Coordinates of C-alpha atoms in Angstrom, one line a residue:
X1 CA 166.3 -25.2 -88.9
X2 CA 166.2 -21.7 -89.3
X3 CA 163.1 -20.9 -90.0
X4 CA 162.1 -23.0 -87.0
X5 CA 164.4 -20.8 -85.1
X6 CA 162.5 -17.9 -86.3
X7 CA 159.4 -19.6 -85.5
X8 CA 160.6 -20.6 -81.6
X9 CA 161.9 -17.4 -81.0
X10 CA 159.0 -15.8 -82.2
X11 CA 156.5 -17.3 -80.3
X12 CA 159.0 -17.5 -77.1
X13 CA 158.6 -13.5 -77.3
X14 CA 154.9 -12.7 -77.0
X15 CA 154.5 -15.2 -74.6
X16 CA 156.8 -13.7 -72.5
X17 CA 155.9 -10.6 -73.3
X18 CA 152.9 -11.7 -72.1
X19 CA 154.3 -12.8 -68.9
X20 CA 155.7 -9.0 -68.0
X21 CA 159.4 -9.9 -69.2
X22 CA 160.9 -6.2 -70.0
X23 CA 161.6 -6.8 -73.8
X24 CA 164.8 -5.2 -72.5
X25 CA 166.2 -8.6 -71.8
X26 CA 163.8 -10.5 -73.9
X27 CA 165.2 -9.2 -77.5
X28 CA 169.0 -10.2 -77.1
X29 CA 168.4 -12.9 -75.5
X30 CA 165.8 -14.6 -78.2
X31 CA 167.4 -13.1 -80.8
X32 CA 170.7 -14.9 -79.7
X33 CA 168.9 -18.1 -79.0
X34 CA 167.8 -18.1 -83.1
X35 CA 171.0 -17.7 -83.4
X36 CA 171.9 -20.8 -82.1
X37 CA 169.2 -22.9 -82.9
X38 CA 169.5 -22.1 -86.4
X39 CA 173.5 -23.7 -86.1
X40 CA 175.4 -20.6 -86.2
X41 CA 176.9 -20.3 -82.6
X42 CA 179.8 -19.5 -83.1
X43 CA 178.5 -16.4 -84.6
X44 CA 177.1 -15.6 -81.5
X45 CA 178.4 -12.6 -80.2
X46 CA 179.0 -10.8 -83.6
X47 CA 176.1 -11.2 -84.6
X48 CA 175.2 -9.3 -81.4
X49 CA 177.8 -6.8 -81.3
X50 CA 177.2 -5.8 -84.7
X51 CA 173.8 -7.1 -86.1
X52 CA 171.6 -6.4 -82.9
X53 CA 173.4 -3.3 -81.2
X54 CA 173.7 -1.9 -84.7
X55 CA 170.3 -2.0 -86.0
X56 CA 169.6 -1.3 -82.6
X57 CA 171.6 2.1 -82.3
X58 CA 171.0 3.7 -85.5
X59 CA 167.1 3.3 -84.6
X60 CA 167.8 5.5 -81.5
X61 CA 170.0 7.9 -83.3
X62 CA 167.6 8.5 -86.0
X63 CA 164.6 8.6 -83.6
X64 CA 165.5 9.7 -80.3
X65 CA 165.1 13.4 -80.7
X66 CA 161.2 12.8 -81.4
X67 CA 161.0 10.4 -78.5
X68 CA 162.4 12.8 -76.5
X69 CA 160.7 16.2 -77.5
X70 CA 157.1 14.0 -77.8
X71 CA 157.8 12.9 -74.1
X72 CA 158.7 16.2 -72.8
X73 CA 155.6 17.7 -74.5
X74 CA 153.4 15.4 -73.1
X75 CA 155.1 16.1 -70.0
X76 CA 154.8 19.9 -69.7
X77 CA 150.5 19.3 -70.9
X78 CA 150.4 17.0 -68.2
X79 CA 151.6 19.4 -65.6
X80 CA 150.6 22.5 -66.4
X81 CA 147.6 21.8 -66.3
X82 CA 147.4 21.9 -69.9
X83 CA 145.5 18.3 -70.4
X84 CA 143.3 17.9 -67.7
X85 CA 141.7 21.6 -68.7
X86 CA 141.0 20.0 -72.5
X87 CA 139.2 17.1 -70.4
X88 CA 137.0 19.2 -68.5
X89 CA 136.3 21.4 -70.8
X90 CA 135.1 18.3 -73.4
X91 CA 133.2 16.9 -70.5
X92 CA 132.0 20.3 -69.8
X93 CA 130.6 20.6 -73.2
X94 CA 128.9 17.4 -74.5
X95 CA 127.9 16.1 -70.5
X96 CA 127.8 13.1 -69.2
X97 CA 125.1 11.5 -71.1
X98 CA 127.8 10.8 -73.6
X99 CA 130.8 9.3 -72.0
X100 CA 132.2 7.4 -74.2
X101 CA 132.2 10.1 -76.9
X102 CA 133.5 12.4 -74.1
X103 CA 135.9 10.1 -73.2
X104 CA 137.4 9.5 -77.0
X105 CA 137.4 12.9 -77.9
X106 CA 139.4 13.6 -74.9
X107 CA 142.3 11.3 -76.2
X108 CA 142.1 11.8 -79.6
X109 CA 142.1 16.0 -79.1
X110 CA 145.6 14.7 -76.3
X111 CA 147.0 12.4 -79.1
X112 CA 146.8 14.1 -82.2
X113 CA 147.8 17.0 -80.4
X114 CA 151.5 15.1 -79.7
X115 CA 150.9 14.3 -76.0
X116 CA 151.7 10.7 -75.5
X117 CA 149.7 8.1 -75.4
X118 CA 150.3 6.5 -71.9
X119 CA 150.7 10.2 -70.4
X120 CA 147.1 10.5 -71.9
X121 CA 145.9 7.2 -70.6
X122 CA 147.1 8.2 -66.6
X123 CA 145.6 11.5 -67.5
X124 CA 142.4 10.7 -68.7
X125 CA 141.7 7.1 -66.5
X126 CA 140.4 9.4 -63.1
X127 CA 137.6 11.0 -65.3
X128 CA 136.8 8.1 -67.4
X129 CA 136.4 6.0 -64.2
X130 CA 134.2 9.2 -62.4
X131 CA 132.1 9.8 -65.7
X132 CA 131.5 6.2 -66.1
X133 CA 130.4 5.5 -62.5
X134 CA 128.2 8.7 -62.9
X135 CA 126.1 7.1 -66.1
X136 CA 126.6 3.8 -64.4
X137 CA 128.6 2.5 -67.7
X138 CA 130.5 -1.2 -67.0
X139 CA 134.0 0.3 -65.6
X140 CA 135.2 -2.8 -68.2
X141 CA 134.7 -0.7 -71.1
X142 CA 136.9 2.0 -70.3
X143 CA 140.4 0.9 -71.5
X144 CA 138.3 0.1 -74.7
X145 CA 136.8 3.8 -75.2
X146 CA 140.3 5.4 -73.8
X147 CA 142.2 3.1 -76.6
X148 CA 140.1 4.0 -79.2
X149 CA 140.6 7.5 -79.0
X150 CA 144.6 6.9 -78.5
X151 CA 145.9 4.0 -80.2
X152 CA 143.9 3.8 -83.5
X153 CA 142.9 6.7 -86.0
X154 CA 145.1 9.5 -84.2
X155 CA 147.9 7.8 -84.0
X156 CA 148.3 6.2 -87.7
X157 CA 145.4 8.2 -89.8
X158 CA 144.9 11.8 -89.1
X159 CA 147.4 13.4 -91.4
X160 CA 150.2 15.4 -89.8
X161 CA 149.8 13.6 -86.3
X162 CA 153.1 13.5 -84.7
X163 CA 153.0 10.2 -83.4
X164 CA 156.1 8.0 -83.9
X165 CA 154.1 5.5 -86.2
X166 CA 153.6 8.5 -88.5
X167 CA 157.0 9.3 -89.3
X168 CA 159.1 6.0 -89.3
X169 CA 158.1 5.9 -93.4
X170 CA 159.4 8.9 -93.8
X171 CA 162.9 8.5 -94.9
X172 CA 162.1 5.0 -96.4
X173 CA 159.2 6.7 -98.6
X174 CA 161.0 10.3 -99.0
X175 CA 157.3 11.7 -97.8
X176 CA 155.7 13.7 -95.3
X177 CA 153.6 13.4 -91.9
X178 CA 150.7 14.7 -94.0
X179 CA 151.2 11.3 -96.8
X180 CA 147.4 10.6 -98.2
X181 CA 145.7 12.9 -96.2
X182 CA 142.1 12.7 -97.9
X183 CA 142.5 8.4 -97.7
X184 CA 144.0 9.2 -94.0
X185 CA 140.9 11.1 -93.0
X186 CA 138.6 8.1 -94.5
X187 CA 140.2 5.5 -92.0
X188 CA 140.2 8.0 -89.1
X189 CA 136.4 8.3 -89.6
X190 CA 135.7 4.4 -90.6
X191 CA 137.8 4.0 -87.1
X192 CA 136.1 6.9 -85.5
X193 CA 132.2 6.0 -86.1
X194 CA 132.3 2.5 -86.1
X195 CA 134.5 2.4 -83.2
X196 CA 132.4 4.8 -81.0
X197 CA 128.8 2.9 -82.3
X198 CA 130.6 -0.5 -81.3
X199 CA 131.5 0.6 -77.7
X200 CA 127.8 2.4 -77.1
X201 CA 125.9 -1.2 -78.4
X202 CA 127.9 -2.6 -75.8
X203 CA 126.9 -0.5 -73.3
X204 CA 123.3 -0.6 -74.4
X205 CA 123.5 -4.4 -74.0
X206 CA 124.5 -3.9 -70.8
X207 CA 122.0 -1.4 -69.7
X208 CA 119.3 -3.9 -70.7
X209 CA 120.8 -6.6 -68.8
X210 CA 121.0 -4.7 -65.9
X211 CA 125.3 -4.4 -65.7
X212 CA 126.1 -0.9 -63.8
X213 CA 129.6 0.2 -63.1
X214 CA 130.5 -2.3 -61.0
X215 CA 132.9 -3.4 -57.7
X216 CA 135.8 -0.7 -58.4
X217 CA 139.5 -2.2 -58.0
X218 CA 142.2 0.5 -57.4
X219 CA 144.0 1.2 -60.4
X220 CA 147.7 0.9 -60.3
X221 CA 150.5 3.5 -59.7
X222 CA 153.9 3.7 -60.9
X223 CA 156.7 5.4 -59.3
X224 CA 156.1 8.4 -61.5
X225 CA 152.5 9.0 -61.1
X226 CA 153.3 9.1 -57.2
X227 CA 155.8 11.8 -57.4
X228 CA 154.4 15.0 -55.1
X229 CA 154.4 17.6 -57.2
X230 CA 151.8 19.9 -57.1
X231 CA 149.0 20.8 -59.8
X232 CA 149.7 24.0 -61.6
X233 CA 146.8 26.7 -61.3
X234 CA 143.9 25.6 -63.9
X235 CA 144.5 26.4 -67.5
X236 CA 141.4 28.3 -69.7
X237 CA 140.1 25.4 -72.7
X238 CA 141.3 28.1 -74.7
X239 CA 145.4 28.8 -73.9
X240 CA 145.2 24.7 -73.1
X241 CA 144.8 23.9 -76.8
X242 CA 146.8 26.4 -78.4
X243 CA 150.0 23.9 -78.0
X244 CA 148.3 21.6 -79.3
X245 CA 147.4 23.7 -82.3
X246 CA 150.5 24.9 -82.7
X247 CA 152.2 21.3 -83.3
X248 CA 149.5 20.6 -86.1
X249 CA 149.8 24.2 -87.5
X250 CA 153.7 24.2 -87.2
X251 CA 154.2 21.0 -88.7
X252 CA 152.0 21.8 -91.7
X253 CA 153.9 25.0 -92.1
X254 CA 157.2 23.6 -92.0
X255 CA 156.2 20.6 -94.5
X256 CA 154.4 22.7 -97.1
X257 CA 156.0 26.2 -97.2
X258 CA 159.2 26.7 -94.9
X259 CA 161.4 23.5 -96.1
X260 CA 159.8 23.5 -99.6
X261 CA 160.7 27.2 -100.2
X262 CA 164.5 26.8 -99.1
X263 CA 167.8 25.7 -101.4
X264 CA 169.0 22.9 -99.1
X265 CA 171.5 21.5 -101.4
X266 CA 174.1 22.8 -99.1
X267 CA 172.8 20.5 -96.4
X268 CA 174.4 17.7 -98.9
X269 CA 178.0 19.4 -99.6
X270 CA 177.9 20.1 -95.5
X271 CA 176.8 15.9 -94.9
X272 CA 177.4 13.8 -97.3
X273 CA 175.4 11.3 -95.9
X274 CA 172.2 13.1 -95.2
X275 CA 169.3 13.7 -97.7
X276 CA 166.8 17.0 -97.1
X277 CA 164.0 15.0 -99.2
X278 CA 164.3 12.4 -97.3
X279 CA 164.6 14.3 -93.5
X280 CA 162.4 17.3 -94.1
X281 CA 159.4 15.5 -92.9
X282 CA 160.6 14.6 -89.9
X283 CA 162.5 17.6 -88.9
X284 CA 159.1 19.6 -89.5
X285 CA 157.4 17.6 -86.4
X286 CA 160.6 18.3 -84.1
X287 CA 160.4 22.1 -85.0
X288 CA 156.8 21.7 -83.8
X289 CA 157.5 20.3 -80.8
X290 CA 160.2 22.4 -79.3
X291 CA 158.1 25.2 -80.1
X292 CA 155.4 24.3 -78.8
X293 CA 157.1 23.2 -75.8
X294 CA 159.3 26.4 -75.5
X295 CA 155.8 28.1 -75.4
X296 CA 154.1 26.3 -72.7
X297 CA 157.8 27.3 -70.9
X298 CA 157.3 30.5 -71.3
X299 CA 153.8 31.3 -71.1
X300 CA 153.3 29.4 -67.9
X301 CA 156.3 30.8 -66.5
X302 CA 155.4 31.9 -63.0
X303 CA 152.6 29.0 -62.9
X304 CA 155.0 26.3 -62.8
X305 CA 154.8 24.3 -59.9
X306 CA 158.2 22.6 -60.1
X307 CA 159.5 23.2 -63.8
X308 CA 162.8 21.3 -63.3
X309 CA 161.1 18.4 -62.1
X310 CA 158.4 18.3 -65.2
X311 CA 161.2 18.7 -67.7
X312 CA 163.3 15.9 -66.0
X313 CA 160.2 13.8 -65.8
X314 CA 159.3 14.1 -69.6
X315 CA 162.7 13.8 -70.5
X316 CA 163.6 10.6 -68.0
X317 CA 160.2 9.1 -69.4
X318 CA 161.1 8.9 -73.4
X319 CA 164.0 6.6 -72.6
X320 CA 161.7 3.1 -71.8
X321 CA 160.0 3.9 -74.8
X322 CA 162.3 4.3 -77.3
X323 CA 164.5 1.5 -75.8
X324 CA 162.2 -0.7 -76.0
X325 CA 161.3 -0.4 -79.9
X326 CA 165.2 -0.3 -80.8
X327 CA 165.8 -3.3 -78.8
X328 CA 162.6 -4.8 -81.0
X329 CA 164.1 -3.7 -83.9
X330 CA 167.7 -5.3 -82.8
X331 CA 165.9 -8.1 -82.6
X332 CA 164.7 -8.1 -86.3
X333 CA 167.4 -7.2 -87.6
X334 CA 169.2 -10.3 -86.2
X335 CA 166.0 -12.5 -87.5
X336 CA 166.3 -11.1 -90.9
X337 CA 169.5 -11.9 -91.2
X338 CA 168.8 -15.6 -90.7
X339 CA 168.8 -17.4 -93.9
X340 CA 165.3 -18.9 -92.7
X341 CA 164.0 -15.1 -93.0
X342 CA 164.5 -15.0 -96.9
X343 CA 161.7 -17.6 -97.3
X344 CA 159.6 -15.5 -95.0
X345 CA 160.4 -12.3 -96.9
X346 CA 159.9 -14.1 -100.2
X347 CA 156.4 -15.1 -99.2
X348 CA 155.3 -11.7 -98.2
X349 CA 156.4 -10.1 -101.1
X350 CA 155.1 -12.7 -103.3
X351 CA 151.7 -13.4 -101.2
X352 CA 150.2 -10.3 -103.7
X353 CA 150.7 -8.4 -107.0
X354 CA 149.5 -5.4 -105.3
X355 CA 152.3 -3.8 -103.5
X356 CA 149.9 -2.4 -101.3
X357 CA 148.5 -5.4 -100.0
X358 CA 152.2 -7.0 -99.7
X359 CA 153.1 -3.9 -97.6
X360 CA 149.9 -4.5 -95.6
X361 CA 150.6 -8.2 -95.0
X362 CA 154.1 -7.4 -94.1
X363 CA 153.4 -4.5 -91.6
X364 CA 150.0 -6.2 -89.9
X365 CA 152.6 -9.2 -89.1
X366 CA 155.6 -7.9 -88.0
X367 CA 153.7 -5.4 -85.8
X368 CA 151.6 -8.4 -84.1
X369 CA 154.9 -10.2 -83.3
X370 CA 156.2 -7.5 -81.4
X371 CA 153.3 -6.5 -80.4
X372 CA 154.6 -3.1 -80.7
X373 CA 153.2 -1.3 -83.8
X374 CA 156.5 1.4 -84.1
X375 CA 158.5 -1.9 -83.8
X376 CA 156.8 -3.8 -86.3
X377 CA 157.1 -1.2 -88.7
X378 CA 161.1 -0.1 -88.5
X379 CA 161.8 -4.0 -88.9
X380 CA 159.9 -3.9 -92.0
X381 CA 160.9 -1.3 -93.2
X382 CA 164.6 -1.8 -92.8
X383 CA 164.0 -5.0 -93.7
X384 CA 161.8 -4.6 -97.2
X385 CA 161.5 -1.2 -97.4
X386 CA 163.7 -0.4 -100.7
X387 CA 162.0 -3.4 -102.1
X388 CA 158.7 -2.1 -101.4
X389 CA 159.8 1.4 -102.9
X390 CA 161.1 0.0 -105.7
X391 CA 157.7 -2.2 -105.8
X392 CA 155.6 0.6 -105.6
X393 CA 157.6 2.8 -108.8
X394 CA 157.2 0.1 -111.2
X395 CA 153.2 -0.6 -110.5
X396 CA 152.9 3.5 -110.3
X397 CA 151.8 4.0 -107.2
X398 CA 152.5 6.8 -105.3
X399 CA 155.0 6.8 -102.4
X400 CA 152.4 8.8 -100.2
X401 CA 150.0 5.7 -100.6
X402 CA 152.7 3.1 -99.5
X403 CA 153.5 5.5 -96.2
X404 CA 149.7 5.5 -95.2
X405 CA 148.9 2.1 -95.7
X406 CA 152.6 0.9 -94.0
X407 CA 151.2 3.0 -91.0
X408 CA 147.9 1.9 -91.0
X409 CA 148.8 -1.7 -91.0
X410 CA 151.2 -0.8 -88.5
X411 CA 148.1 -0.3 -85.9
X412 CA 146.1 -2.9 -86.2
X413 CA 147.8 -6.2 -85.3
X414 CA 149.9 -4.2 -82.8
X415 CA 147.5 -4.8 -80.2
X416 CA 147.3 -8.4 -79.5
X417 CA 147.4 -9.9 -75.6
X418 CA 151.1 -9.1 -75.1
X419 CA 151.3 -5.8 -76.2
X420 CA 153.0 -3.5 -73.7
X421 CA 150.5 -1.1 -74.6
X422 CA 147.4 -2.8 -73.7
X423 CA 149.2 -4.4 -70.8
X424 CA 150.1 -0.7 -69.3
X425 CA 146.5 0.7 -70.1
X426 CA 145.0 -2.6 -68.4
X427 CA 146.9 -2.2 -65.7
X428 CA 146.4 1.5 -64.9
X429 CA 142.3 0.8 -65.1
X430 CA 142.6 -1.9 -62.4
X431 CA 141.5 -4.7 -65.0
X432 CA 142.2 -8.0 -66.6
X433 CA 142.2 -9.4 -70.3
X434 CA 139.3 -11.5 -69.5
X435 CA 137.4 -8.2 -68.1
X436 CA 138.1 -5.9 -70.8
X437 CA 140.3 -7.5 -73.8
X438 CA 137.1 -8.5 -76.4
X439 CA 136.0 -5.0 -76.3
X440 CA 139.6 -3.5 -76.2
X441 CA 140.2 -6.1 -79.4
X442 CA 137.5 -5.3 -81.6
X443 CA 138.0 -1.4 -81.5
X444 CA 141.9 -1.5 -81.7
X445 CA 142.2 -4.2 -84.4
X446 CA 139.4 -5.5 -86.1
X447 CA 138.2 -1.9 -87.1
X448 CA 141.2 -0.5 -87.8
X449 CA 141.9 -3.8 -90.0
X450 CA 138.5 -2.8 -92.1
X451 CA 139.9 1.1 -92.4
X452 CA 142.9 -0.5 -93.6
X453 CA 140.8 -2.4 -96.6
X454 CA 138.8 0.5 -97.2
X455 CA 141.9 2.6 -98.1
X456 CA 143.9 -0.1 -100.0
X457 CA 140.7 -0.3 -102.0
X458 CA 140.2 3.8 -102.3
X459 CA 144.1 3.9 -103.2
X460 CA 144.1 0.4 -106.0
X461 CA 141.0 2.2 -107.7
X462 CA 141.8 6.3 -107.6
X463 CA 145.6 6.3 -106.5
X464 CA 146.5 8.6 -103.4
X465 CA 144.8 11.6 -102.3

């Protein structure tokens, strides 16, 4: 009966997930109803006081800060003008007789850069939908060209990207953002060039059926979006992407000379229960961000249209984000404790000798459940992670190669139907699954599936690199 609880539970979620049910309300409450169907009732509300709030707290505690500086960053690009020069100036420079490589390179520059993902989605939807209309591109392939250039190879590939999926592994694996970086460039390419050669051969198909833009449907606006504040006066390309420089450049720093170069042992005697190896990574990406932040601050000092408001507004915005994954990870931490769960775990870990394919397996599932790729990964992770570790030091294989492939698996299944992400980017573009899901599918989880192979492959025959 438990694993049947697992299994109604389970599928109870995504559909409704699906359905628009904030996750919020949806993760304690399926969470206690495996509870009970599995027999354990009177369990009930330990179990949630302890197993679901705990799992669920400690992921905010160890996570928030980056939720919240990533947020705020994203924020202060946003209104300074910061992100919407970058677009221009990309548009500016390869035209519009190449809008779907305009479009992605937009995103991915946004992404890897540090700016959120949905900030970059509501910032780059008005000149997708204008470029698009201009080449007379199908309108339903924009949420596919804006995903590929935000959810896929900047957000789990590119080493050193500070996006959330990138530094979960971190204190599992005892790594860095910049794990693999030679097998993390491969995928971002494979995801890259077959992603961008995918999106044009659909809209050469259309072209020679005749398709154009089509009937435009307002997009939809959000509370936030609304809010009157003005523009800030309009950055150069130039001062727009030194922030964004600065978080790549910073966090390489940081990881590779500052920490490395420093005696932390009195970290250790200070707090007993903290570990530099094993936090380095992660404190290198928040010394990034606040920088980078603090410099926008500054340098746009007397350009700031209404700086309280932006810093609010960034800060205020991190919250449903990073709410929403703990509560996900609440929820699989009261599924894994479910005696059911062993025989899941068990069949993971046993479905391959190859730890990385295990890992791959375990991450490509979890992350489909939830439909949340950051979700997916901190339940497996606290979930299997020592036994993957421990996996990975007896077949040899380095620790680096188990933190890229747990991220890349992490952001391929992550995308089905009643992921909040596709749901949100849908929405903003004014379209529908049927519209706009196939293309949006293929980009975000069948080639990032293949990059995951390729790498798995690279790393079985010549290790990490």
């Amino acid at each position: 009966m438990s694993t049947i609880a697992i299994v109604i539970s389970l599928l109870l979620l995504m559909f409704l997930a699906y359905r628009g049910i904030s996750v919020l309300l949806l993760a304690p409450l399926l969470a206690m109803l495996a509870i009970v169907i599995s027999g354990d009732a009177p369990l009930l509300l330990p179990t949630y006081t302890d197993t679901f709030m705990g799992a669920m707290s400690r992921y905010v505690f160890q996570f928030f800060p980056l939720f919240l500086l990533g947020a705020l960053f994203g924020q202060l690009m946003a209104d300074s003008g910061a992100a919407q020069a970058i677009a221009n100036g990309i548009v500016n420079k390869l035209g519009t007789h190449h809008v779907v490589l305009t479009v992605v390179i937009a995103c991915a520059v946004l992404t890897y850069g540090g700016v959120s993902l949905f900030v970059v989605a509501f910032a780059i939807f008005p000149i997708s939908r204008e470029l698009f209309r201009r080449a007379n591109v199908p309108k339903r392939l924009i949420p596919a060209t804006i995903a590929l250039g935000s959810f896929t190879f900047t957000m789990t590939a590119l080493p050193g990207t500070p996006a959330i999926q990138n530094a979960i592994p971190i204190p599992y694996y005892e790594t860095n953002s910049f794990a693999a970086p030679g097998l993390g460039i491969i995928a971002g390419i494979i995801m890259l060039t077959l992603g961008t050669l995918y999106i044009q051969s659909r809209v050469r198909k259309a072209a020679a059926k005749g398709e154009g833009y089509g009937v435009e449907v307002a997009p939809h606006t959000t509370p936030a979006d609304t809010d009157d504040i003005p523009a800030s006066p309009n950055m150069s390309l130039g001062l727009a992407l030194i922030p964004l420089v600065m978080v790549i450049a910073l966090n390489a720093l940081f990881t590779y000379a500052v920490f490395p170069s420093l005696d932390l042992g009195y970290i250790s005697d200070a707090f007993e229960n903290v570990s530099p190896s094993s936090q380095t990574g992660l404190w290198a990406i928040l010394v990034a961000l606040i920088t980078s932040s603090a410099w926008l601050i500054i340098t746009r000092w007397k350009h700031w249209a209404d700086l309280k408001t932006t810093v609010n507004k960034g800060c205020i915005g991190s919250l449903l984000p990073i709410f929403n994954t703990a509560s996900e990870v609440g929820y699989g931490a009261v599924i894994a404790s479910l005696a059911g769960f062993a025989i899941i775990r068990d069949a993971v870990l046993t479905i391959s000798d190859n730890p990385l394919i295990s890992e791959a397996v375990a991450m490509s599932v979890l992350s489909g459940i939830t439909g949340s790729s950051s979700g997916g990964l901190s339940i497996a992770l606290q979930t299997l992670g020592s036994e993957y570790l421990a996996m990975a030091q007896a077949a040899g294989i380095d620790p680096e190669l188990m933190h890229r492939v747990a991220t890349l698996a992490s952001g391929g299944m992550d995308t089905l139907p009643h992921s909040g992400a596709v749901i949100t980017l849908l929405t903003i573009c004014g379209l529908t699954h049927r519209q706009s899901y196939g293309n949006l599918a293929m980009v975000t989880i069948v080639l990032p599936l293949a990059a995951l192979v390729s790498v798995i492959t690279l790393g079985t025959l010549f290790g990490s690199f």
